[in-house]
């Protein structure tokens, strides 16, 4: 399966496939690409009815230029650690950001989240984030406040008493538990609606079914999070560590 960025010819074939009414999966198979690649390409460039291959290709070139500019390290910082390829890392971070946005996070919050996730230390100061992402400290603060409210990031002081924003393994577990609590609140609210709207009425039956569904999901999510928690703290295998 080919990797890397879509070519102009591939984008033209996507446009032709859309005009012929083909599904994303069928277009992807003809290109030997993942369906997600085609879906993301179309949705970020106007959707199936507005997609234009030439405009999409120019937009991709502009994004690549901005990405190279934004990700270029300071001369004093040297190359990326562990022999990482700068272009590959930048492209990966952009794709990761797009996925995070698809889950409901705003773009800047997604960028902050990805920046923390892909840093080896798992923590950065506001100044670090502002410099790395080329955004204002105020924007960093706003993004961190939201991520913290979702139990995705926490604050701590380092040895120099600077405030650092941290994303560590257990935060994923805490985020899942926060989701469980939110689901449980929705269950209770749906149950209240049954009494308010009158048991046995169409609306009440709908809410009762919703409450059963959400209760089932919440219980299984809590159980799965607890059972899998230790995975978050697993150490790399000796083979991986030695690579």
PDB file of C-alpha atoms in Angstrom:
ATOM      1  CA  UNK A   1       0.000   0.000   0.000  1.00  0.00           C
ATOM      2  CA  UNK A   2       1.505   3.345  -0.976  1.00  0.00           C
ATOM      3  CA  UNK A   3       2.208   5.918   1.669  1.00  0.00           C
ATOM      4  CA  UNK A   4       2.986   9.607   1.714  1.00  0.00           C
ATOM      5  CA  UNK A   5       0.952  12.495   0.419  1.00  0.00           C
ATOM      6  CA  UNK A   6      -1.663  12.174  -2.273  1.00  0.00           C
ATOM      7  CA  UNK A   7      -0.467  13.109  -5.750  1.00  0.00           C
ATOM      8  CA  UNK A   8      -2.290  15.422  -8.103  1.00  0.00           C
ATOM      9  CA  UNK A   9      -3.180  12.423 -10.278  1.00  0.00           C
ATOM     10  CA  UNK A  10      -4.684  10.614  -7.294  1.00  0.00           C
ATOM     11  CA  UNK A  11      -6.747  13.661  -6.415  1.00  0.00           C
ATOM     12  CA  UNK A  12      -8.032  13.790  -9.979  1.00  0.00           C
ATOM     13  CA  UNK A  13      -9.063  10.131  -9.704  1.00  0.00           C
ATOM     14  CA  UNK A  14     -10.863  10.930  -6.441  1.00  0.00           C
ATOM     15  CA  UNK A  15     -12.751  13.735  -8.180  1.00  0.00           C
ATOM     16  CA  UNK A  16     -13.667  11.402 -11.049  1.00  0.00           C
ATOM     17  CA  UNK A  17     -14.834   8.738  -8.617  1.00  0.00           C
ATOM     18  CA  UNK A  18     -17.027  11.212  -6.779  1.00  0.00           C
ATOM     19  CA  UNK A  19     -18.532  12.413 -10.057  1.00  0.00           C
ATOM     20  CA  UNK A  20     -19.334   8.788 -10.905  1.00  0.00           C
ATOM     21  CA  UNK A  21     -21.079   8.347  -7.562  1.00  0.00           C
ATOM     22  CA  UNK A  22     -18.556   5.875  -6.149  1.00  0.00           C
ATOM     23  CA  UNK A  23     -18.305   5.309  -2.395  1.00  0.00           C
ATOM     24  CA  UNK A  24     -15.180   6.413  -0.534  1.00  0.00           C
ATOM     25  CA  UNK A  25     -14.170   2.787   0.061  1.00  0.00           C
ATOM     26  CA  UNK A  26     -14.378   1.979  -3.644  1.00  0.00           C
ATOM     27  CA  UNK A  27     -12.321   5.023  -4.590  1.00  0.00           C
ATOM     28  CA  UNK A  28      -9.768   4.122  -1.924  1.00  0.00           C
ATOM     29  CA  UNK A  29      -9.433   0.582  -3.251  1.00  0.00           C
ATOM     30  CA  UNK A  30      -8.759   1.868  -6.752  1.00  0.00           C
ATOM     31  CA  UNK A  31      -5.927   3.999  -5.336  1.00  0.00           C
ATOM     32  CA  UNK A  32      -4.689   1.295  -2.935  1.00  0.00           C
ATOM     33  CA  UNK A  33      -5.165   3.790  -0.134  1.00  0.00           C
ATOM     34  CA  UNK A  34      -6.988   3.560   3.228  1.00  0.00           C
ATOM     35  CA  UNK A  35     -10.616   4.667   3.100  1.00  0.00           C
ATOM     36  CA  UNK A  36      -9.845   7.134   5.883  1.00  0.00           C
ATOM     37  CA  UNK A  37      -7.333   8.889   3.631  1.00  0.00           C
ATOM     38  CA  UNK A  38      -9.916   9.485   0.919  1.00  0.00           C
ATOM     39  CA  UNK A  39     -12.609  10.470   3.420  1.00  0.00           C
ATOM     40  CA  UNK A  40     -10.340  12.983   5.122  1.00  0.00           C
ATOM     41  CA  UNK A  41      -9.157  14.386   1.774  1.00  0.00           C
ATOM     42  CA  UNK A  42     -12.708  14.956   0.530  1.00  0.00           C
ATOM     43  CA  UNK A  43     -14.141  16.359   3.766  1.00  0.00           C
ATOM     44  CA  UNK A  44     -11.309  18.836   4.284  1.00  0.00           C
ATOM     45  CA  UNK A  45     -11.768  20.123   0.719  1.00  0.00           C
ATOM     46  CA  UNK A  46     -15.440  20.980   0.437  1.00  0.00           C
ATOM     47  CA  UNK A  47     -17.122  17.597   0.740  1.00  0.00           C
ATOM     48  CA  UNK A  48     -18.301  15.222  -2.001  1.00  0.00           C
ATOM     49  CA  UNK A  49     -20.302  17.832  -3.922  1.00  0.00           C
ATOM     50  CA  UNK A  50     -17.712  20.622  -3.825  1.00  0.00           C
ATOM     51  CA  UNK A  51     -14.444  18.666  -4.131  1.00  0.00           C
ATOM     52  CA  UNK A  52     -12.106  19.956  -6.873  1.00  0.00           C
ATOM     53  CA  UNK A  53      -8.828  18.148  -7.507  1.00  0.00           C
ATOM     54  CA  UNK A  54      -6.803  21.203  -8.538  1.00  0.00           C
ATOM     55  CA  UNK A  55      -7.995  23.307  -5.601  1.00  0.00           C
ATOM     56  CA  UNK A  56      -7.403  20.430  -3.187  1.00  0.00           C
ATOM     57  CA  UNK A  57      -3.854  19.939  -4.462  1.00  0.00           C
ATOM     58  CA  UNK A  58      -2.995  23.617  -4.126  1.00  0.00           C
ATOM     59  CA  UNK A  59      -4.433  23.649  -0.609  1.00  0.00           C
ATOM     60  CA  UNK A  60      -2.297  20.622   0.295  1.00  0.00           C
ATOM     61  CA  UNK A  61       0.822  22.348  -1.029  1.00  0.00           C
ATOM     62  CA  UNK A  62       0.051  25.427   1.060  1.00  0.00           C
ATOM     63  CA  UNK A  63      -0.447  23.280   4.170  1.00  0.00           C
ATOM     64  CA  UNK A  64       2.821  21.462   3.517  1.00  0.00           C
ATOM     65  CA  UNK A  65       4.651  24.777   3.187  1.00  0.00           C
ATOM     66  CA  UNK A  66       3.137  26.099   6.413  1.00  0.00           C
ATOM     67  CA  UNK A  67       3.944  22.828   8.163  1.00  0.00           C
ATOM     68  CA  UNK A  68       7.591  22.930   7.084  1.00  0.00           C
ATOM     69  CA  UNK A  69       7.833  26.538   8.245  1.00  0.00           C
ATOM     70  CA  UNK A  70       6.115  25.903  11.560  1.00  0.00           C
ATOM     71  CA  UNK A  71       8.023  22.732  12.341  1.00  0.00           C
ATOM     72  CA  UNK A  72      11.455  24.025  11.386  1.00  0.00           C
ATOM     73  CA  UNK A  73      13.623  23.814  14.528  1.00  0.00           C
ATOM     74  CA  UNK A  74      15.647  26.711  15.787  1.00  0.00           C
ATOM     75  CA  UNK A  75      19.226  26.576  14.429  1.00  0.00           C
ATOM     76  CA  UNK A  76      20.544  26.053  17.945  1.00  0.00           C
ATOM     77  CA  UNK A  77      18.230  23.130  18.656  1.00  0.00           C
ATOM     78  CA  UNK A  78      19.774  20.792  16.105  1.00  0.00           C
ATOM     79  CA  UNK A  79      18.077  17.779  14.522  1.00  0.00           C
ATOM     80  CA  UNK A  80      15.148  15.963  16.093  1.00  0.00           C
ATOM     81  CA  UNK A  81      16.049  13.311  18.703  1.00  0.00           C
ATOM     82  CA  UNK A  82      16.296   9.593  17.944  1.00  0.00           C
ATOM     83  CA  UNK A  83      17.019  10.277  14.292  1.00  0.00           C
ATOM     84  CA  UNK A  84      13.421  11.258  13.558  1.00  0.00           C
ATOM     85  CA  UNK A  85      12.531  12.604  10.142  1.00  0.00           C
ATOM     86  CA  UNK A  86      11.201  16.171  10.461  1.00  0.00           C
ATOM     87  CA  UNK A  87       8.830  15.952   7.499  1.00  0.00           C
ATOM     88  CA  UNK A  88       7.456  12.583   8.620  1.00  0.00           C
ATOM     89  CA  UNK A  89       6.881  13.861  12.156  1.00  0.00           C
ATOM     90  CA  UNK A  90       5.188  17.040  10.892  1.00  0.00           C
ATOM     91  CA  UNK A  91       2.873  15.080   8.602  1.00  0.00           C
ATOM     92  CA  UNK A  92       2.036  12.636  11.370  1.00  0.00           C
ATOM     93  CA  UNK A  93       1.212  15.488  13.756  1.00  0.00           C
ATOM     94  CA  UNK A  94      -1.086  17.067  11.168  1.00  0.00           C
ATOM     95  CA  UNK A  95      -2.942  13.799  10.602  1.00  0.00           C
ATOM     96  CA  UNK A  96      -3.194  13.227  14.361  1.00  0.00           C
ATOM     97  CA  UNK A  97      -4.576  16.754  14.789  1.00  0.00           C
ATOM     98  CA  UNK A  98      -7.200  16.084  12.114  1.00  0.00           C
ATOM     99  CA  UNK A  99      -8.321  12.932  13.938  1.00  0.00           C
ATOM    100  CA  UNK A 100      -8.534  14.809  17.254  1.00  0.00           C
ATOM    101  CA  UNK A 101     -10.642  17.484  15.577  1.00  0.00           C
ATOM    102  CA  UNK A 102     -12.927  14.743  14.321  1.00  0.00           C
ATOM    103  CA  UNK A 103     -13.530  13.721  17.936  1.00  0.00           C
ATOM    104  CA  UNK A 104     -14.861  17.188  18.726  1.00  0.00           C
ATOM    105  CA  UNK A 105     -11.825  19.199  19.836  1.00  0.00           C
ATOM    106  CA  UNK A 106     -11.187  22.615  18.305  1.00  0.00           C
ATOM    107  CA  UNK A 107      -8.151  22.865  16.054  1.00  0.00           C
ATOM    108  CA  UNK A 108      -5.857  24.730  18.454  1.00  0.00           C
ATOM    109  CA  UNK A 109      -6.786  22.481  21.369  1.00  0.00           C
ATOM    110  CA  UNK A 110      -6.098  19.479  19.165  1.00  0.00           C
ATOM    111  CA  UNK A 111      -2.687  20.885  18.220  1.00  0.00           C
ATOM    112  CA  UNK A 112      -1.809  21.452  21.872  1.00  0.00           C
ATOM    113  CA  UNK A 113      -2.924  17.933  22.752  1.00  0.00           C
ATOM    114  CA  UNK A 114      -0.894  16.375  19.941  1.00  0.00           C
ATOM    115  CA  UNK A 115       2.145  18.469  20.827  1.00  0.00           C
ATOM    116  CA  UNK A 116       2.079  17.158  24.396  1.00  0.00           C
ATOM    117  CA  UNK A 117       1.367  13.596  23.319  1.00  0.00           C
ATOM    118  CA  UNK A 118       4.287  13.467  20.905  1.00  0.00           C
ATOM    119  CA  UNK A 119       6.832  15.091  23.210  1.00  0.00           C
ATOM    120  CA  UNK A 120       9.193  12.641  24.894  1.00  0.00           C
ATOM    121  CA  UNK A 121       8.822  14.335  28.283  1.00  0.00           C
ATOM    122  CA  UNK A 122       5.029  14.499  28.085  1.00  0.00           C
ATOM    123  CA  UNK A 123       5.125  17.997  29.550  1.00  0.00           C
ATOM    124  CA  UNK A 124       5.738  21.546  28.326  1.00  0.00           C
ATOM    125  CA  UNK A 125       5.474  25.079  29.643  1.00  0.00           C
ATOM    126  CA  UNK A 126       3.158  27.683  28.152  1.00  0.00           C
ATOM    127  CA  UNK A 127       6.192  29.316  26.568  1.00  0.00           C
ATOM    128  CA  UNK A 128       7.276  25.979  25.056  1.00  0.00           C
ATOM    129  CA  UNK A 129       3.848  25.419  23.513  1.00  0.00           C
ATOM    130  CA  UNK A 130       3.527  28.978  22.256  1.00  0.00           C
ATOM    131  CA  UNK A 131       6.917  28.774  20.571  1.00  0.00           C
ATOM    132  CA  UNK A 132       6.410  25.279  19.160  1.00  0.00           C
ATOM    133  CA  UNK A 133       2.936  25.979  17.773  1.00  0.00           C
ATOM    134  CA  UNK A 134       3.506  29.673  17.033  1.00  0.00           C
ATOM    135  CA  UNK A 135       0.425  30.796  18.914  1.00  0.00           C
ATOM    136  CA  UNK A 136      -0.056  33.368  21.667  1.00  0.00           C
ATOM    137  CA  UNK A 137       0.310  32.512  25.386  1.00  0.00           C
ATOM    138  CA  UNK A 138      -3.337  33.542  25.821  1.00  0.00           C
ATOM    139  CA  UNK A 139      -4.392  30.964  23.240  1.00  0.00           C
ATOM    140  CA  UNK A 140      -2.318  28.329  25.011  1.00  0.00           C
ATOM    141  CA  UNK A 141      -3.965  29.216  28.319  1.00  0.00           C
ATOM    142  CA  UNK A 142      -7.464  28.975  26.853  1.00  0.00           C
ATOM    143  CA  UNK A 143      -6.725  25.609  25.254  1.00  0.00           C
ATOM    144  CA  UNK A 144      -5.154  24.206  28.411  1.00  0.00           C
ATOM    145  CA  UNK A 145      -8.114  25.339  30.511  1.00  0.00           C
ATOM    146  CA  UNK A 146     -10.494  23.339  28.334  1.00  0.00           C
ATOM    147  CA  UNK A 147      -8.260  20.259  28.150  1.00  0.00           C
ATOM    148  CA  UNK A 148      -7.861  20.364  31.918  1.00  0.00           C
ATOM    149  CA  UNK A 149     -11.647  20.523  32.361  1.00  0.00           C
ATOM    150  CA  UNK A 150     -11.859  17.302  30.339  1.00  0.00           C
ATOM    151  CA  UNK A 151      -9.237  15.595  32.519  1.00  0.00           C
ATOM    152  CA  UNK A 152      -6.874  15.367  29.552  1.00  0.00           C
ATOM    153  CA  UNK A 153      -4.106  17.591  30.930  1.00  0.00           C
ATOM    154  CA  UNK A 154      -2.917  18.502  34.396  1.00  0.00           C
ATOM    155  CA  UNK A 155      -0.655  21.217  35.765  1.00  0.00           C
ATOM    156  CA  UNK A 156       2.431  20.804  37.904  1.00  0.00           C
ATOM    157  CA  UNK A 157       5.396  22.871  39.067  1.00  0.00           C
ATOM    158  CA  UNK A 158       8.904  21.894  38.045  1.00  0.00           C
ATOM    159  CA  UNK A 159      12.071  22.371  40.057  1.00  0.00           C
ATOM    160  CA  UNK A 160      12.273  25.986  38.869  1.00  0.00           C
ATOM    161  CA  UNK A 161       8.696  26.613  40.043  1.00  0.00           C
ATOM    162  CA  UNK A 162       7.502  27.001  36.466  1.00  0.00           C
ATOM    163  CA  UNK A 163       4.042  25.760  35.660  1.00  0.00           C
ATOM    164  CA  UNK A 164       4.130  22.860  33.244  1.00  0.00           C
ATOM    165  CA  UNK A 165       1.274  21.192  31.430  1.00  0.00           C
ATOM    166  CA  UNK A 166       1.472  17.433  31.640  1.00  0.00           C
ATOM    167  CA  UNK A 167      -0.149  14.578  29.838  1.00  0.00           C
ATOM    168  CA  UNK A 168       0.699  11.232  31.361  1.00  0.00           C
ATOM    169  CA  UNK A 169      -0.507   7.665  31.145  1.00  0.00           C
ATOM    170  CA  UNK A 170      -3.145   7.780  33.857  1.00  0.00           C
ATOM    171  CA  UNK A 171      -4.878  10.810  32.385  1.00  0.00           C
ATOM    172  CA  UNK A 172      -6.373   8.551  29.718  1.00  0.00           C
ATOM    173  CA  UNK A 173      -7.911   6.422  32.439  1.00  0.00           C
ATOM    174  CA  UNK A 174      -9.201   9.487  34.266  1.00  0.00           C
ATOM    175  CA  UNK A 175     -10.687  10.793  31.018  1.00  0.00           C
ATOM    176  CA  UNK A 176     -12.566   7.515  30.520  1.00  0.00           C
ATOM    177  CA  UNK A 177     -13.900   7.675  34.071  1.00  0.00           C
ATOM    178  CA  UNK A 178     -15.015  11.264  33.465  1.00  0.00           C
ATOM    179  CA  UNK A 179     -16.888  10.013  30.389  1.00  0.00           C
ATOM    180  CA  UNK A 180     -18.549   7.355  32.544  1.00  0.00           C
ATOM    181  CA  UNK A 181     -19.711  10.003  35.018  1.00  0.00           C
ATOM    182  CA  UNK A 182     -21.124  12.085  32.167  1.00  0.00           C
ATOM    183  CA  UNK A 183     -22.995   9.039  30.821  1.00  0.00           C
ATOM    184  CA  UNK A 184     -24.391   8.271  34.263  1.00  0.00           C
ATOM    185  CA  UNK A 185     -25.706  11.832  34.542  1.00  0.00           C
ATOM    186  CA  UNK A 186     -27.429  11.405  31.191  1.00  0.00           C
ATOM    187  CA  UNK A 187     -28.948   8.126  32.394  1.00  0.00           C
ATOM    188  CA  UNK A 188     -30.462   9.841  35.421  1.00  0.00           C
ATOM    189  CA  UNK A 189     -31.767  12.702  33.315  1.00  0.00           C
ATOM    190  CA  UNK A 190     -33.390  10.310  30.853  1.00  0.00           C
ATOM    191  CA  UNK A 191     -35.049   8.447  33.709  1.00  0.00           C
ATOM    192  CA  UNK A 192     -36.424  11.680  35.124  1.00  0.00           C
ATOM    193  CA  UNK A 193     -37.926  12.411  31.732  1.00  0.00           C
ATOM    194  CA  UNK A 194     -39.951   9.200  31.895  1.00  0.00           C
ATOM    195  CA  UNK A 195     -41.830  10.474  34.955  1.00  0.00           C
ATOM    196  CA  UNK A 196     -42.157  14.010  33.625  1.00  0.00           C
ATOM    197  CA  UNK A 197     -43.548  12.971  30.234  1.00  0.00           C
ATOM    198  CA  UNK A 198     -45.660  10.112  31.569  1.00  0.00           C
ATOM    199  CA  UNK A 199     -44.709   6.432  31.629  1.00  0.00           C
ATOM    200  CA  UNK A 200     -45.835   4.552  28.542  1.00  0.00           C
ATOM    201  CA  UNK A 201     -46.034   7.594  26.286  1.00  0.00           C
ATOM    202  CA  UNK A 202     -43.957   7.526  23.081  1.00  0.00           C
ATOM    203  CA  UNK A 203     -41.488  10.136  24.341  1.00  0.00           C
ATOM    204  CA  UNK A 204     -41.137   8.404  27.714  1.00  0.00           C
ATOM    205  CA  UNK A 205     -40.548   5.020  26.088  1.00  0.00           C
ATOM    206  CA  UNK A 206     -37.832   6.580  23.920  1.00  0.00           C
ATOM    207  CA  UNK A 207     -36.112   8.105  26.964  1.00  0.00           C
ATOM    208  CA  UNK A 208     -36.371   4.854  28.897  1.00  0.00           C
ATOM    209  CA  UNK A 209     -34.674   2.989  26.055  1.00  0.00           C
ATOM    210  CA  UNK A 210     -31.991   5.665  25.924  1.00  0.00           C
ATOM    211  CA  UNK A 211     -31.380   5.298  29.658  1.00  0.00           C
ATOM    212  CA  UNK A 212     -30.966   1.516  29.320  1.00  0.00           C
ATOM    213  CA  UNK A 213     -28.558   1.939  26.417  1.00  0.00           C
ATOM    214  CA  UNK A 214     -26.423   4.562  28.157  1.00  0.00           C
ATOM    215  CA  UNK A 215     -26.391   2.575  31.394  1.00  0.00           C
ATOM    216  CA  UNK A 216     -25.094  -0.468  29.534  1.00  0.00           C
ATOM    217  CA  UNK A 217     -22.399   1.568  27.782  1.00  0.00           C
ATOM    218  CA  UNK A 218     -21.348   3.320  31.014  1.00  0.00           C
ATOM    219  CA  UNK A 219     -21.017   0.067  32.954  1.00  0.00           C
ATOM    220  CA  UNK A 220     -18.981  -1.606  30.228  1.00  0.00           C
ATOM    221  CA  UNK A 221     -16.788   1.435  29.674  1.00  0.00           C
ATOM    222  CA  UNK A 222     -15.997   1.636  33.394  1.00  0.00           C
ATOM    223  CA  UNK A 223     -15.232  -2.078  33.536  1.00  0.00           C
ATOM    224  CA  UNK A 224     -13.023  -1.962  30.433  1.00  0.00           C
ATOM    225  CA  UNK A 225     -11.117   1.094  31.673  1.00  0.00           C
ATOM    226  CA  UNK A 226     -10.408  -0.584  35.002  1.00  0.00           C
ATOM    227  CA  UNK A 227      -9.324  -3.842  33.411  1.00  0.00           C
ATOM    228  CA  UNK A 228      -7.047  -2.137  30.868  1.00  0.00           C
ATOM    229  CA  UNK A 229      -5.555   0.465  33.198  1.00  0.00           C
ATOM    230  CA  UNK A 230      -2.323  -1.454  33.690  1.00  0.00           C
ATOM    231  CA  UNK A 231      -1.699  -1.376  29.928  1.00  0.00           C
ATOM    232  CA  UNK A 232      -1.060   2.357  30.210  1.00  0.00           C
ATOM    233  CA  UNK A 233       1.915   1.671  32.446  1.00  0.00           C
ATOM    234  CA  UNK A 234       3.445  -1.178  30.446  1.00  0.00           C
ATOM    235  CA  UNK A 235       7.170  -0.892  29.772  1.00  0.00           C
ATOM    236  CA  UNK A 236       8.583  -1.296  26.256  1.00  0.00           C
ATOM    237  CA  UNK A 237       9.792  -4.764  25.362  1.00  0.00           C
ATOM    238  CA  UNK A 238      13.519  -5.408  25.310  1.00  0.00           C
ATOM    239  CA  UNK A 239      13.397  -5.743  21.517  1.00  0.00           C
ATOM    240  CA  UNK A 240      11.779  -2.343  21.112  1.00  0.00           C
ATOM    241  CA  UNK A 241      14.038  -0.690  23.654  1.00  0.00           C
ATOM    242  CA  UNK A 242      17.091  -1.958  21.881  1.00  0.00           C
ATOM    243  CA  UNK A 243      16.135  -0.675  18.426  1.00  0.00           C
TER     244      UNK A 243
END
